[in-house]
């Protein structure tokens, strides 16, 4: 058992799909696993006894908790997870896997919502360097190209904008 506790752990509130979401995410990301699963007890806010309450899981070594807390709260774009991708193949892979069954209207500028409503940013790892380039013309061209992206990012398009 790992006795070292991560200082900050994201907690994701689901209605009833915490286990399914953790299974999906761990199937997509390498170096990922499901850990401890807890269950609701008797008289637990009207949730049936034995129902999954929390699922601890890791994605690329990052600890998360998924909680089945009921329908009161929904995910919004105010919180998202950034997935840095080394190349177009990796970007395409994560885009395809995470967008499957999600809200297509929520896909813009490399952002997507998965089928559980969680927001993800699937971006090239070089994007931050390009938009913060000391040459303001380069960074502006990249930002303009990015803002014209209607769904998944095309790295070649961004590189062409960057290079002028």
Coordinates of N, CA and C in Angstrom, one line a residue, residues 54-122:
X54 N -16.9 6.0 -4.0 CA -15.7 6.6 -4.5 C -14.9 5.6 -5.3
X55 N -14.1 6.1 -6.2 CA -13.2 5.3 -7.0 C -11.9 6.1 -7.0
X56 N -10.8 5.5 -6.4 CA -9.5 6.2 -6.6 C -8.9 5.6 -7.8
X57 N -8.3 6.5 -8.6 CA -7.6 6.1 -9.9 C -6.5 7.0 -10.2
X58 N -5.6 6.5 -11.0 CA -4.4 7.2 -11.5 C -4.4 7.3 -13.0
X59 N -4.1 8.5 -13.5 CA -3.9 8.7 -14.9 C -2.4 9.2 -15.1
X60 N -1.6 8.5 -15.8 CA -0.2 9.0 -15.9 C 0.5 9.3 -14.6
X61 N 0.1 8.6 -13.6 CA 0.7 8.8 -12.2 C 0.0 9.9 -11.4
X62 N -0.9 10.6 -12.0 CA -1.7 11.6 -11.3 C -2.9 11.0 -10.6
X63 N -3.0 11.2 -9.3 CA -4.1 10.6 -8.5 C -5.4 11.4 -8.7
X64 N -6.5 10.7 -8.8 CA -7.9 11.3 -8.9 C -8.8 10.5 -8.0
X65 N -9.9 11.1 -7.6 CA -11.0 10.5 -7.0 C -12.3 10.8 -7.8
X66 N -13.0 9.7 -8.1 CA -14.4 9.9 -8.7 C -15.4 9.6 -7.6
X67 N -16.4 10.4 -7.5 CA -17.4 10.3 -6.4 C -18.8 10.2 -7.0
X68 N -19.5 9.2 -6.6 CA -21.0 9.2 -7.0 C -21.7 9.9 -5.9
X69 N -22.1 11.2 -6.2 CA -22.7 12.0 -5.2 C -24.1 12.4 -5.5
X70 N -24.6 12.0 -6.7 CA -26.0 12.3 -7.1 C -26.0 13.4 -8.2
X71 N -27.2 13.7 -8.6 CA -27.4 14.6 -9.7 C -27.3 16.1 -9.4
X72 N -27.0 16.5 -8.2 CA -27.0 17.9 -7.8 C -26.1 18.8 -8.6
X73 N -24.9 18.3 -8.9 CA -23.8 19.1 -9.5 C -23.4 18.6 -10.9
X74 N -23.1 19.5 -11.8 CA -22.7 19.1 -13.2 C -21.3 19.7 -13.4
X75 N -20.6 19.1 -14.4 CA -19.3 19.6 -14.8 C -19.5 20.8 -15.7
X76 N -18.6 21.8 -15.7 CA -18.6 22.9 -16.6 C -17.2 23.1 -17.2
X77 N -17.1 23.9 -18.2 CA -15.8 24.2 -18.8 C -14.9 25.1 -17.9
X78 N -15.5 25.5 -16.7 CA -14.7 26.3 -15.8 C -13.5 25.5 -15.3
X79 N -13.6 24.2 -15.3 CA -12.5 23.3 -14.9 C -12.3 22.3 -16.1
X80 N -11.0 22.2 -16.5 CA -10.7 21.2 -17.6 C -9.3 20.6 -17.3
X81 N -9.1 19.5 -18.0 CA -7.8 18.8 -17.9 C -7.1 19.0 -19.2
X82 N -5.8 19.4 -19.2 CA -5.0 19.6 -20.4 C -4.2 18.3 -20.6
X83 N -4.3 17.8 -21.9 CA -3.5 16.7 -22.3 C -2.5 17.2 -23.3
X84 N -1.2 17.2 -22.9 CA -0.2 17.6 -23.8 C 0.2 16.5 -24.7
X85 N 0.2 16.7 -26.0 CA 0.5 15.7 -27.0 C 1.8 16.0 -27.8
X86 N 2.6 15.0 -28.0 CA 3.9 15.2 -28.7 C 3.7 15.3 -30.2
X87 N 2.7 14.7 -30.8 CA 2.5 14.8 -32.3 C 1.0 14.6 -32.6
X88 N 0.8 14.7 -33.9 CA -0.6 14.7 -34.4 C -1.3 13.3 -34.1
X89 N -0.5 12.2 -34.2 CA -1.1 10.9 -34.0 C -1.5 10.8 -32.5
X90 N -0.7 11.3 -31.6 CA -1.1 11.2 -30.2 C -2.3 12.2 -29.9
X91 N -2.3 13.3 -30.5 CA -3.4 14.3 -30.4 C -4.7 13.6 -31.0
X92 N -4.6 13.0 -32.1 CA -5.8 12.4 -32.7 C -6.3 11.2 -31.9
X93 N -5.4 10.5 -31.3 CA -5.8 9.3 -30.4 C -6.6 9.8 -29.2
X94 N -6.1 10.8 -28.5 CA -6.8 11.3 -27.3 C -8.1 12.0 -27.7
X95 N -8.1 12.7 -28.8 CA -9.3 13.4 -29.2 C -10.4 12.4 -29.5
X96 N -10.0 11.3 -30.3 CA -11.0 10.3 -30.6 C -11.6 9.6 -29.4
X97 N -10.7 9.2 -28.5 CA -11.1 8.4 -27.4 C -11.9 9.3 -26.4
X98 N -11.5 10.5 -26.1 CA -12.2 11.3 -25.1 C -13.4 12.0 -25.6
X99 N -13.5 12.2 -26.9 CA -14.7 12.9 -27.5 C -15.8 11.9 -27.8
X100 N -15.5 10.6 -27.8 CA -16.5 9.6 -28.2 C -17.7 9.7 -27.2
X101 N -18.9 10.0 -27.8 CA -20.1 10.1 -27.0 C -20.3 11.4 -26.3
X102 N -19.4 12.3 -26.5 CA -19.5 13.6 -25.9 C -20.3 14.6 -26.7
X103 N -20.4 15.8 -26.1 CA -21.2 16.9 -26.8 C -20.3 17.5 -27.9
X104 N -20.7 17.3 -29.1 CA -20.0 17.8 -30.3 C -20.1 19.3 -30.3
X105 N -21.1 19.9 -29.8 CA -21.2 21.4 -29.8 C -20.2 22.0 -28.8
X106 N -19.6 21.2 -27.9 CA -18.7 21.7 -26.9 C -17.2 21.6 -27.5
X107 N -17.1 21.2 -28.7 CA -15.7 21.0 -29.3 C -15.3 22.3 -30.0
X108 N -14.3 22.9 -29.5 CA -13.8 24.2 -30.0 C -12.4 24.5 -29.6
X109 N -11.5 24.9 -30.5 CA -10.1 25.3 -30.2 C -9.3 24.3 -29.4
X110 N -9.6 23.0 -29.7 CA -8.9 21.9 -29.0 C -9.6 21.5 -27.7
X111 N -10.7 22.1 -27.3 CA -11.5 21.7 -26.1 C -12.5 20.7 -26.5
X112 N -12.8 19.8 -25.6 CA -13.9 18.8 -25.8 C -14.6 18.5 -24.5
X113 N -15.8 18.0 -24.6 CA -16.4 17.4 -23.4 C -16.6 15.9 -23.7
X114 N -16.3 15.1 -22.7 CA -16.5 13.7 -22.9 C -17.9 13.3 -22.5
X115 N -18.2 12.1 -22.6 CA -19.6 11.6 -22.5 C -20.2 11.8 -21.0
X116 N -19.3 12.1 -20.1 CA -19.7 12.4 -18.7 C -19.8 13.9 -18.4
X117 N -19.4 14.7 -19.4 CA -19.5 16.2 -19.3 C -18.2 16.8 -18.8
X118 N -17.1 16.0 -18.6 CA -15.8 16.5 -18.2 C -15.1 17.2 -19.4
X119 N -14.6 18.4 -19.2 CA -13.9 19.1 -20.2 C -12.4 18.8 -20.3
X120 N -11.9 18.6 -21.5 CA -10.5 18.3 -21.7 C -10.0 19.2 -22.8
X121 N -8.7 19.6 -22.7 CA -8.0 20.4 -23.7 C -6.9 19.4 -24.3
X122 N -7.1 19.1 -25.6 CA -6.1 18.2 -26.2 C -5.3 19.1 -27.1

